[in-house]
Short mmCIF file of C-alpha atoms in Angstrom, two decimals:
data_model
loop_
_atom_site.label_atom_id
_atom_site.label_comp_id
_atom_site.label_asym_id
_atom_site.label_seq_id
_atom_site.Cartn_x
_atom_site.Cartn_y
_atom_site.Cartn_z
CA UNK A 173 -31.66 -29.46 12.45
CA UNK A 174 -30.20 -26.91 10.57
CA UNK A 175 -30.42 -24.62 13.43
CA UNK A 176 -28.41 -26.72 15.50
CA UNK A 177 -25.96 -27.29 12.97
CA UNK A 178 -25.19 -23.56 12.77
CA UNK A 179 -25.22 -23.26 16.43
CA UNK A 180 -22.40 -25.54 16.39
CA UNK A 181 -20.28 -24.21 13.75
CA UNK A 182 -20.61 -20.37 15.14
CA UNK A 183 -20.13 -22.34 18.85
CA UNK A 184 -16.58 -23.76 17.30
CA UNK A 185 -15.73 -20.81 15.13
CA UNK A 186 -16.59 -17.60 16.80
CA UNK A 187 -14.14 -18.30 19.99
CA UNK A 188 -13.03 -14.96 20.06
CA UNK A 189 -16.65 -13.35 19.80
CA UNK A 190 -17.41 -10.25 22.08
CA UNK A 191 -13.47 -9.93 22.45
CA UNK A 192 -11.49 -6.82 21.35
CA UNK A 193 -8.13 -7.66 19.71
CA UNK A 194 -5.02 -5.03 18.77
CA UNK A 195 -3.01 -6.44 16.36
CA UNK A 196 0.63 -4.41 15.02
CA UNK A 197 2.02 -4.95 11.55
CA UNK A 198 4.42 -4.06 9.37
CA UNK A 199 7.97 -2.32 9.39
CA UNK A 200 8.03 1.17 10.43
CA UNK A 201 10.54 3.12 8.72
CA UNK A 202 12.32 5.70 10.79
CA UNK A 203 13.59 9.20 9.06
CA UNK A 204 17.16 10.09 8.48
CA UNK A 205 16.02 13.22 6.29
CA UNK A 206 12.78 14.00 3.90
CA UNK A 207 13.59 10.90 1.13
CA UNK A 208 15.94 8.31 3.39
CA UNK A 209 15.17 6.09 6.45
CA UNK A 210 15.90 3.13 8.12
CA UNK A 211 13.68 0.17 8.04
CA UNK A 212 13.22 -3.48 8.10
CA UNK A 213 12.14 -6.30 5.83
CA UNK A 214 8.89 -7.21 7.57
CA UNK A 215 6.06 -7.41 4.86
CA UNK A 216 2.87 -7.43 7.40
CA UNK A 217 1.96 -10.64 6.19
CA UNK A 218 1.92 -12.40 9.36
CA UNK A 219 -0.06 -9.56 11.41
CA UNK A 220 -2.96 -9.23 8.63
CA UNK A 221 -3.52 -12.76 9.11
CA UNK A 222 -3.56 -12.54 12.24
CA UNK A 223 -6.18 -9.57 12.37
CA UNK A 224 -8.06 -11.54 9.57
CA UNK A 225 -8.48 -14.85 11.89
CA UNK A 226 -9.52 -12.61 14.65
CA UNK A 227 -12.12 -11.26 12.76
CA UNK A 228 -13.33 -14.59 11.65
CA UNK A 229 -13.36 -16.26 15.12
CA UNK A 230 -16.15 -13.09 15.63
CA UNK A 231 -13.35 -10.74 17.50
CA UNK A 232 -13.39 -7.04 17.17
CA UNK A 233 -10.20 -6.28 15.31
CA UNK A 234 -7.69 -2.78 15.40
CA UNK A 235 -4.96 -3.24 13.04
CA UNK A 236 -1.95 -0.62 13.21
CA UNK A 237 0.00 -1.09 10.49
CA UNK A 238 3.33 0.52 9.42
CA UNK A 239 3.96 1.25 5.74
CA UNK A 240 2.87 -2.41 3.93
CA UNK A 241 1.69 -2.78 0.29
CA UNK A 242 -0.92 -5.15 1.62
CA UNK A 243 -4.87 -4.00 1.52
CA UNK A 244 -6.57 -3.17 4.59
CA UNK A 245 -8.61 -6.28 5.66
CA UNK A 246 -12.61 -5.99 5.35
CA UNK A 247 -14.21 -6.06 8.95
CA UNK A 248 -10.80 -4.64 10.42
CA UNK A 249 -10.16 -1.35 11.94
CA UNK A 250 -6.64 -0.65 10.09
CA UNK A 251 -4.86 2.34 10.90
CA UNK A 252 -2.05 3.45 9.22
CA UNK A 253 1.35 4.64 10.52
CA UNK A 254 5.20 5.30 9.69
CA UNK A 255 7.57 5.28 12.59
CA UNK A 256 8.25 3.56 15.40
CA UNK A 257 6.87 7.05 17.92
CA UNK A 258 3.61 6.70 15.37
CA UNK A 259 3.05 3.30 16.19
CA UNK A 260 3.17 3.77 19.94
CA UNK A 261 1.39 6.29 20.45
CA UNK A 262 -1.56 4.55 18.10
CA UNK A 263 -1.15 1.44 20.37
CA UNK A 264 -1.10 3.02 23.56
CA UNK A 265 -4.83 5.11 22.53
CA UNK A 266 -6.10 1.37 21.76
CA UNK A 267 -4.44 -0.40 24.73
CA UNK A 268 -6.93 -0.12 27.54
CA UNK A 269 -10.05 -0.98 25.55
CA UNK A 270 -8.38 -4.63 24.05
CA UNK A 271 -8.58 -7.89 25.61
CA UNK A 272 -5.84 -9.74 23.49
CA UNK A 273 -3.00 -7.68 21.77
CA UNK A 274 -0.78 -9.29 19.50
CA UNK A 275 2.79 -7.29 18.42
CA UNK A 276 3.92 -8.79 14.97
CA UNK A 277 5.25 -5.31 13.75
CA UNK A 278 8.72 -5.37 13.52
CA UNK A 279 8.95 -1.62 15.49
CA UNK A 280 12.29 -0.11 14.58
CA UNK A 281 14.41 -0.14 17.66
CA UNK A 282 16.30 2.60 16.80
CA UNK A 283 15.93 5.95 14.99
CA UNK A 284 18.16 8.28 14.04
CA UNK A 285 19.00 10.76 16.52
CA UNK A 286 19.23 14.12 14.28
CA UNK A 287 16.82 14.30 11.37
CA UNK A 288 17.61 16.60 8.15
CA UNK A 289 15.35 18.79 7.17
CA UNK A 290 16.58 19.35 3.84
CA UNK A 291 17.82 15.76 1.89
CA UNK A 292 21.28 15.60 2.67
CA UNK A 293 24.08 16.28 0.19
CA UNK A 294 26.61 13.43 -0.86
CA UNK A 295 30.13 13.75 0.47
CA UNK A 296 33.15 11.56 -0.59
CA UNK A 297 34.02 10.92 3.27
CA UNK A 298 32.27 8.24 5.17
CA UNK A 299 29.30 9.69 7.13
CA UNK A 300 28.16 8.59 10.55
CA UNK A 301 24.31 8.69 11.64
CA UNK A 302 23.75 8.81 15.18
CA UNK A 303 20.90 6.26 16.22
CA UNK A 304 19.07 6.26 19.67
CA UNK A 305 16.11 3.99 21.10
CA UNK A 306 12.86 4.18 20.29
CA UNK A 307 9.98 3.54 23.01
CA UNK A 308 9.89 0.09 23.86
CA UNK A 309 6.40 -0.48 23.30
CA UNK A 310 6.06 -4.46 24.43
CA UNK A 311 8.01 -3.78 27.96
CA UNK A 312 5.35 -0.40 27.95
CA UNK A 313 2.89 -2.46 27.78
CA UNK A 314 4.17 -5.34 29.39
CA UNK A 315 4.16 -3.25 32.61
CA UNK A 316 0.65 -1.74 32.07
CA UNK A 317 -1.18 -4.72 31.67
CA UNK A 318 -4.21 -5.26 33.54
CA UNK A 319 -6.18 -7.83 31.97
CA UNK A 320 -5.28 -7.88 28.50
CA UNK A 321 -3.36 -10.94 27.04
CA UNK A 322 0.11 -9.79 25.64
CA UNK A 323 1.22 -12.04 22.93
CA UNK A 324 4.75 -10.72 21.31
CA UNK A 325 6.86 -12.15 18.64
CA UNK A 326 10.19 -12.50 18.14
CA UNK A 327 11.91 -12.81 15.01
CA UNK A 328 15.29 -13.97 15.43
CA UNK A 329 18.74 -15.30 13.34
CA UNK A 330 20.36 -17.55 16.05
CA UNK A 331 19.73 -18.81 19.64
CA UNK A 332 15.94 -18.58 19.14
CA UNK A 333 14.44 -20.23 22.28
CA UNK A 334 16.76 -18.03 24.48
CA UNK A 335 16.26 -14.93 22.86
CA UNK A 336 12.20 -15.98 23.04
CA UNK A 337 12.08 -17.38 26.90
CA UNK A 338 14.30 -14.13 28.22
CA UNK A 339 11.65 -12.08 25.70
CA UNK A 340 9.01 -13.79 27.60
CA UNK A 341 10.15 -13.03 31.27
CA UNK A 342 11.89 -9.22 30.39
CA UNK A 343 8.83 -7.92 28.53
CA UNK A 344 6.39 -9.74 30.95
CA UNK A 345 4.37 -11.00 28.00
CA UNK A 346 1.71 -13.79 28.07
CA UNK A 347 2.95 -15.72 25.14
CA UNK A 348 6.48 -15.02 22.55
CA UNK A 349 5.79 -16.15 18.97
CA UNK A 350 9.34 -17.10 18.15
CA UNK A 351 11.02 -17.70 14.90
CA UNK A 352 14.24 -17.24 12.60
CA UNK A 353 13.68 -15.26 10.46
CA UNK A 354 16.76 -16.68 8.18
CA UNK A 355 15.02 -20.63 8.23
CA UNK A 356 13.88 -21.33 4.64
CA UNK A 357 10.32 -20.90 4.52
CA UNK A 358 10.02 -18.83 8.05
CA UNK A 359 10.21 -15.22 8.61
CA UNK A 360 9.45 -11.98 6.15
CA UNK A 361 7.83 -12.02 2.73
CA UNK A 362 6.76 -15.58 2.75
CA UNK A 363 3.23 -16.89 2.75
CA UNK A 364 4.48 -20.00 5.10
CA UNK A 365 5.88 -19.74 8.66
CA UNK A 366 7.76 -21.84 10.99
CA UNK A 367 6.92 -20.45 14.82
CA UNK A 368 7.31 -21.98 18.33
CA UNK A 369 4.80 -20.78 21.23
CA UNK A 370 7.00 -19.95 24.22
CA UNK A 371 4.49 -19.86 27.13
CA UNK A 372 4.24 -18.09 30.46
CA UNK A 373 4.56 -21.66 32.36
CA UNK A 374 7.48 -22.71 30.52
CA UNK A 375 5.95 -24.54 28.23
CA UNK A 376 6.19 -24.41 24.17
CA UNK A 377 4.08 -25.12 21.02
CA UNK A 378 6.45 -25.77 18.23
CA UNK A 379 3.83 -25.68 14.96
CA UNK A 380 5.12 -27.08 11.59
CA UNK A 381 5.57 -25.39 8.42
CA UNK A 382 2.47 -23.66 8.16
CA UNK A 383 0.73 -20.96 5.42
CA UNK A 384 0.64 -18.00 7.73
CA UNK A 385 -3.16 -17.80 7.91
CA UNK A 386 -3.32 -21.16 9.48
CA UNK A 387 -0.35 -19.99 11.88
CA UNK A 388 -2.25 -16.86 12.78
CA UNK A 389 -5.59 -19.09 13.54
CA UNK A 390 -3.42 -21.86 15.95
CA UNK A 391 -1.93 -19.04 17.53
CA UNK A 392 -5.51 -17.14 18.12
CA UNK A 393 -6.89 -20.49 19.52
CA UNK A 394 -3.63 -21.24 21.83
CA UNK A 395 -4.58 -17.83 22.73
CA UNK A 396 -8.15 -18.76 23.43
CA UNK A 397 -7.45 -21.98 25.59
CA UNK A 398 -4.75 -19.83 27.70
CA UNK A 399 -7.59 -17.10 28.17
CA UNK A 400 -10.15 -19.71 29.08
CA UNK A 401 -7.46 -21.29 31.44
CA UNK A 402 -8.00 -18.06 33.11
CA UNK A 403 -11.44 -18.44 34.39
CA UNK B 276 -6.46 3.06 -46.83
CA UNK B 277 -6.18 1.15 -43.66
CA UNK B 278 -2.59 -0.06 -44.81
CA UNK B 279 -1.96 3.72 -45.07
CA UNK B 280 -3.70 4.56 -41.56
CA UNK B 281 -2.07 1.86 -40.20
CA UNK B 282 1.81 2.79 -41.55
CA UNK B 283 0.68 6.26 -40.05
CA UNK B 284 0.24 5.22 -36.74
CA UNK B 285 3.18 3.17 -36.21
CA UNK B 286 5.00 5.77 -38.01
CA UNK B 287 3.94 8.60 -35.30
CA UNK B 288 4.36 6.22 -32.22
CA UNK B 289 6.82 4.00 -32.96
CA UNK B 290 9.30 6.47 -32.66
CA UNK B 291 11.75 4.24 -30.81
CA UNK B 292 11.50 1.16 -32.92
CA UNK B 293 14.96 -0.50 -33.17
CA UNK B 294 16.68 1.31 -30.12
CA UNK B 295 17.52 -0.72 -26.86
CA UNK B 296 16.50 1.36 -23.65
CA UNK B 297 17.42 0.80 -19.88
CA UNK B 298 16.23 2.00 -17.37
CA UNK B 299 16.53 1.91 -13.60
CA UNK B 300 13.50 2.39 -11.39
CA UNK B 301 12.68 1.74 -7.58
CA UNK B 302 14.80 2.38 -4.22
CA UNK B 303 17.99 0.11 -3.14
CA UNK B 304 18.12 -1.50 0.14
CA UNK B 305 21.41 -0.94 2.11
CA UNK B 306 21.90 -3.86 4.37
CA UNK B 307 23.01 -3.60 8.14
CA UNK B 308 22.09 -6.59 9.58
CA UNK B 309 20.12 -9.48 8.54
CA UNK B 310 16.91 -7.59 9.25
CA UNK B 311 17.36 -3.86 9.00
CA UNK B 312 18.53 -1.62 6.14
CA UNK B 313 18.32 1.80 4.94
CA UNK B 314 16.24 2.49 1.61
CA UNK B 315 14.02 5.17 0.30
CA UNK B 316 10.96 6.60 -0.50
CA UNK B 317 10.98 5.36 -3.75
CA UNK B 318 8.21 3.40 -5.33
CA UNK B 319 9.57 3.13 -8.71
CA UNK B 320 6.02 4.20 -10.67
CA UNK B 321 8.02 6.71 -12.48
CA UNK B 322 10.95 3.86 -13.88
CA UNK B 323 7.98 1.50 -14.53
CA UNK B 324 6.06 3.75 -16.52
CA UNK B 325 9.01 5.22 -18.39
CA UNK B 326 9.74 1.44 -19.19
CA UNK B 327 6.12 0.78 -20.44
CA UNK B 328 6.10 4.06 -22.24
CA UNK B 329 9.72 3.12 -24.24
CA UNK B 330 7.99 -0.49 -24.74
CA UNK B 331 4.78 1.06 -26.33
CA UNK B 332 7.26 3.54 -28.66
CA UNK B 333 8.82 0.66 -29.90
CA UNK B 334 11.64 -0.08 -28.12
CA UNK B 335 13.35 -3.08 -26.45
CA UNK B 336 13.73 -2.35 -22.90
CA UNK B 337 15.52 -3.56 -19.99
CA UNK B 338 14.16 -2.40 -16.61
CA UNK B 339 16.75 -2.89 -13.85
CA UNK B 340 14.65 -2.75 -10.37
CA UNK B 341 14.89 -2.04 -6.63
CA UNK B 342 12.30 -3.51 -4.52
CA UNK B 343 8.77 -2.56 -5.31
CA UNK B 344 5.85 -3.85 -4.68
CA UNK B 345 4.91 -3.04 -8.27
CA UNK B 346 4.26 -6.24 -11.43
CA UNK B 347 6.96 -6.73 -13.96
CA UNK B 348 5.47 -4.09 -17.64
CA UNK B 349 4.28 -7.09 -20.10
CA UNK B 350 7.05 -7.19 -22.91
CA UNK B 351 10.23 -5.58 -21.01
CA UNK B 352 13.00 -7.61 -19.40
CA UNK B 353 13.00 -6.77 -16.05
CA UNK B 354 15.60 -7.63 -13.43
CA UNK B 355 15.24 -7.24 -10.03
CA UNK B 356 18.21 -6.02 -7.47
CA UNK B 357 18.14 -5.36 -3.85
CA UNK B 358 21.34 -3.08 -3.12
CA UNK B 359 23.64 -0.38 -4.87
CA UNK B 360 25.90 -2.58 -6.06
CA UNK B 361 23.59 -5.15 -7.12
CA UNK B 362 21.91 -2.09 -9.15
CA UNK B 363 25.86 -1.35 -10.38
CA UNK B 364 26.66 -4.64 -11.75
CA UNK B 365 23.04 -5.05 -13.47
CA UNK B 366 23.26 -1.72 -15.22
CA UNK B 367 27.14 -2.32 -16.11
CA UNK B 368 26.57 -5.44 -17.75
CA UNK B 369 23.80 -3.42 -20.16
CA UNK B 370 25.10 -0.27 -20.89
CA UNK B 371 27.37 -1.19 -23.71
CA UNK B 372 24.39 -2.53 -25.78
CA UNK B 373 21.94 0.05 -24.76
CA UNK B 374 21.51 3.80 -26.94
CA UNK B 375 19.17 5.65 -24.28
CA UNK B 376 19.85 4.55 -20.55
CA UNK B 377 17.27 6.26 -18.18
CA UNK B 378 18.29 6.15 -14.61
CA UNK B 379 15.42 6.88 -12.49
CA UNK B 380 16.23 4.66 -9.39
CA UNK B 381 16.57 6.12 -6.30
CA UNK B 382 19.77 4.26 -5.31
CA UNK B 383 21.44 4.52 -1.77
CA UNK B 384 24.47 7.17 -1.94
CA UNK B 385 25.73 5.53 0.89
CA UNK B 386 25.50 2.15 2.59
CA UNK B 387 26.55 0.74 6.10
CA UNK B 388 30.15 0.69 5.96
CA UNK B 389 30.05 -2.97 8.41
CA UNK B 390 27.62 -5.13 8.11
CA UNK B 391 26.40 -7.61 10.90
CA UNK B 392 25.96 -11.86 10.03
CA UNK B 393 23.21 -11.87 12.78
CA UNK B 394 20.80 -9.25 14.68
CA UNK B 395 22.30 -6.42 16.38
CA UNK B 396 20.87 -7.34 19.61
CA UNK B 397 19.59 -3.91 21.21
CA UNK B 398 20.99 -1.73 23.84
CA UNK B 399 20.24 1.15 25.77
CA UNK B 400 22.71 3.29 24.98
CA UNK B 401 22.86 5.28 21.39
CA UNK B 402 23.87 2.76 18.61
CA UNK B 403 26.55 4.50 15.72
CA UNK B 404 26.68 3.18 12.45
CA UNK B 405 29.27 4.57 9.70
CA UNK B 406 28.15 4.77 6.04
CA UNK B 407 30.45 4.81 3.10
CA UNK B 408 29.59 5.80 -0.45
CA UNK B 409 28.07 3.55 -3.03
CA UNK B 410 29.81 3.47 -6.34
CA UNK B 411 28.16 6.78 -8.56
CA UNK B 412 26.51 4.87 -11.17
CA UNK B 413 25.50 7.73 -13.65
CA UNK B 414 28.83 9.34 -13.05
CA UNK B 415 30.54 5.89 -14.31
CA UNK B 416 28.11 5.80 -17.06
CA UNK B 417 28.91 9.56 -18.19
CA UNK B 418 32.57 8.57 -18.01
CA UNK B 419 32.31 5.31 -20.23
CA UNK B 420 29.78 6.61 -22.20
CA UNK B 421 30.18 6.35 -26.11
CA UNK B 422 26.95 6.36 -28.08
CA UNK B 423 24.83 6.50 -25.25
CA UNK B 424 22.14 8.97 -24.58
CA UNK B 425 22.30 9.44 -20.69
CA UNK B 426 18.98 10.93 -18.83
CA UNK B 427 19.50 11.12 -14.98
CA UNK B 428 16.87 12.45 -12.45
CA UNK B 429 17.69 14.46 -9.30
CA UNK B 430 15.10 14.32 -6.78
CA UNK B 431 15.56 17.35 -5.07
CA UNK B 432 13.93 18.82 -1.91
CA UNK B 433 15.44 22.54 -2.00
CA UNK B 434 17.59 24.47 -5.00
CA UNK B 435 16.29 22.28 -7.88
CA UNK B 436 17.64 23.94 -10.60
CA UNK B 437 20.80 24.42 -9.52
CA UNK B 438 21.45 21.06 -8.15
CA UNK B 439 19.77 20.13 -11.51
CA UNK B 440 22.31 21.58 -13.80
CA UNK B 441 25.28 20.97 -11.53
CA UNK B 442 24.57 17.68 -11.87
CA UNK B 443 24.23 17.50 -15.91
CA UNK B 444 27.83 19.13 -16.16
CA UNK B 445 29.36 17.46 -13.47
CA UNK B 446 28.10 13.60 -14.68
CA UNK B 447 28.49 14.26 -17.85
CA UNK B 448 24.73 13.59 -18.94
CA UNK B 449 22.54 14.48 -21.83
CA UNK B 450 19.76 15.83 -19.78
CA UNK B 451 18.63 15.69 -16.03
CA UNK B 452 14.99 15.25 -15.24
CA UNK B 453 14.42 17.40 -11.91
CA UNK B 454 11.61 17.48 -9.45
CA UNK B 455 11.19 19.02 -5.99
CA UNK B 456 9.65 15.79 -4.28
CA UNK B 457 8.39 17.64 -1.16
CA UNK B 458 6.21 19.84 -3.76
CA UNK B 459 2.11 18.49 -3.92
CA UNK B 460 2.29 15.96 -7.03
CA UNK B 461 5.51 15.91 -7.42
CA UNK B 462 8.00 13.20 -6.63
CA UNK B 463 7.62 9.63 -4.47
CA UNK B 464 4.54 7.43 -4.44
CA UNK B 465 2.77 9.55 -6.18
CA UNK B 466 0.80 8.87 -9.46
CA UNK B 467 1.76 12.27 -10.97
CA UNK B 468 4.44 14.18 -11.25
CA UNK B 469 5.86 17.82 -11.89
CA UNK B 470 9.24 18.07 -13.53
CA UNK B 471 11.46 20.05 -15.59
CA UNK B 472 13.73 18.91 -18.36
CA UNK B 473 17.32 20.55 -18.14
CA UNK B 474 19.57 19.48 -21.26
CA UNK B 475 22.91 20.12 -22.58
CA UNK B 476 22.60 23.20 -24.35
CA UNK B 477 21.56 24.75 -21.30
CA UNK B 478 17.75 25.03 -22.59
CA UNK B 479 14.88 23.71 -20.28
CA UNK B 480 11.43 22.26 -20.77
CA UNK B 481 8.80 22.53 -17.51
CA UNK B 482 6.71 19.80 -17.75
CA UNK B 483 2.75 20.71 -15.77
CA UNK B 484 1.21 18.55 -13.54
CA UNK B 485 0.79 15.13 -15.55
CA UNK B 486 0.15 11.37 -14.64
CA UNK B 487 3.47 9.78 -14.50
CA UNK B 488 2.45 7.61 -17.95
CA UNK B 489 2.50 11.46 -19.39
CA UNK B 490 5.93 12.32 -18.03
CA UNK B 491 7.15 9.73 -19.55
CA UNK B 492 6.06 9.39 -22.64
CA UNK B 493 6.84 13.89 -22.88
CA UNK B 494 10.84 12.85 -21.39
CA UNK B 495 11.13 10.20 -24.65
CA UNK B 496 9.75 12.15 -26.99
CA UNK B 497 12.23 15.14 -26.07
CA UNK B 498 15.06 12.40 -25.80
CA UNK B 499 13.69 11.06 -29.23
CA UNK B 500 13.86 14.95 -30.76
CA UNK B 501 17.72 15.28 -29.16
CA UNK B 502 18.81 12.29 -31.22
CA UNK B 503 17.23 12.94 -33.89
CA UNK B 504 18.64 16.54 -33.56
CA UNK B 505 22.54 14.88 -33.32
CA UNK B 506 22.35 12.72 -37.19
#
């Protein structure tokens, strides 16, 4: 009947229903005076489609985005933010509530240590900005936890799958999303991505070249069978 | 007649017809690793719309561009750059052919004087990076210039008028477009702006609060009436 047959499609499709998901996005860009700032070339692409396959496998969705040209998805909380201090403490007021919290924003890892008030004048002489760390927010959270599912990713130029498994064990995530960034059709401002699942048991997913909407949904279901796993 | 209407028209807007234009819009990106970089606040709306203003007056225009997330104007050539010197080469290879160059990008003063082949893997301690200068592009242009009418902008966040007219005497421009971009409706990512025209003959013109397509369409018809003031 055609009762049954939508019974079965929301049975296979809304796999993440009842389930409160954080995603992050974006760069954040982190002041050096009132017009400059460091940032980073991450788009949001990946994170978006991550919050927009939550939302279709019937998830309830909190995006916190850094500064992205990208429209906030229909169906998703989106909140926006700038630097790397905005984005934690926006995280950390969502944190308790989510089940599954994915960390695609590419968080600035340092800011510099003395902001300008005033823009700051050109000199001939070379001038030499002071950075410090930011808040680790995925160790933060990593050491929080309770029962949420802590999925990080890791966008690297060399030595991937160390950088990933040592991400893994460090931040004491659930799952690392790993890939480099520098691979030819992987990484920021393209609608494809190349990623390998690095898993808490030592296992890995590597997925093929992949729009990033289809990534986001075989990461979201990897992230379903580890939750179900669980039970 | 309608020939007559028609001869009227072009005659009143076309006041550009037969003169080449560049102009530089956007922020540059300042590379210190694969992944980070320092940039801007600029969005380029006030380059693009000076471009599509020039365009409409008649001109042929070359738009030199930072990274935006804005579309290429219908009927200009635009070229897209990512860093300072990128921008310098680009605008150098045009400004011998051009009669009005219009530089409105935002590009870095100073870039990272090293910069890393892979990710600077984090530490915990604080992380110095030295920045040297960029090449002064409207300086070099008010030092080569022959023909060349040379409008500069100075984005300014305290002192406008007198960083304003320093800067037409000491780059050797033909007038200097200023704005305060910390006041409300001025400057960055905005869609309007509030400036003030500063020119050689130490006359000003304070523009009100317009759209951007305004501004630019008021700084070409002043550039239009200095030309037409030198024959």
């Amino acid at each position: 009947t055609i009762v049954a047959l939508l019974e079965q499609h929301f049975a296979t499709n809304e796999i993440l229903k009842g389930k409160k998901v954080l995603v992050t996005a974006g760069p954040t860009r982190e002041k050096l005076d009132p017009v400059r700032f460091f940032s980073n070339h991450s788009t949001g692409k990946m994170g978006y489609a991550l919050a927009e396959a939550a939302r279709d496998f019937g998830a309830d969705v909190v995006l916190i985005s850094g500064p992205t040209s990208l429209p906030s998805p229909a169906g998703v909380q989106t909140i926006r933010v700038e630097s790397a201090q905005d984005m934690y403490e926006n995280v950390m007021n969502h944190f308790h509530d989510s089940d599954i919290v994915i960390k695609t924003a590419a968080v600035a890892d340092y800011r510099p240590k003395y902001v300008a008030d005033n823009k700051i004048k050109k000199q001939q002489e070379d001038y030499t900005v002071v950075l410090e760390r930011t808040v680790d927010i995925l160790q933060t959270l990593g050491k929080q936890k309770t029962h949420q599912f802590l999925v990080g990713f890791a966008a690297e130029t060399n030595d991937v799958e160390r950088y990933a498994k040592d991400k893994l064990a460090r931040k004491n995530a659930d799952m690392i999303v790993a890939n480099n960034v520098v691979q030819e059709g992987a990484g920021f401002g393209t609608d494809t991505n190349i990623v390998t699942l690095f898993k808490r048991d030592g296992t890995e997913k590597q997925l093929p070249l992949l729009p990033k909407s289809e990534v986001a949904k075989e990461i979201l279901r990897e992230v379903h069978r580890e939750i179900e796993g669980r039970l």
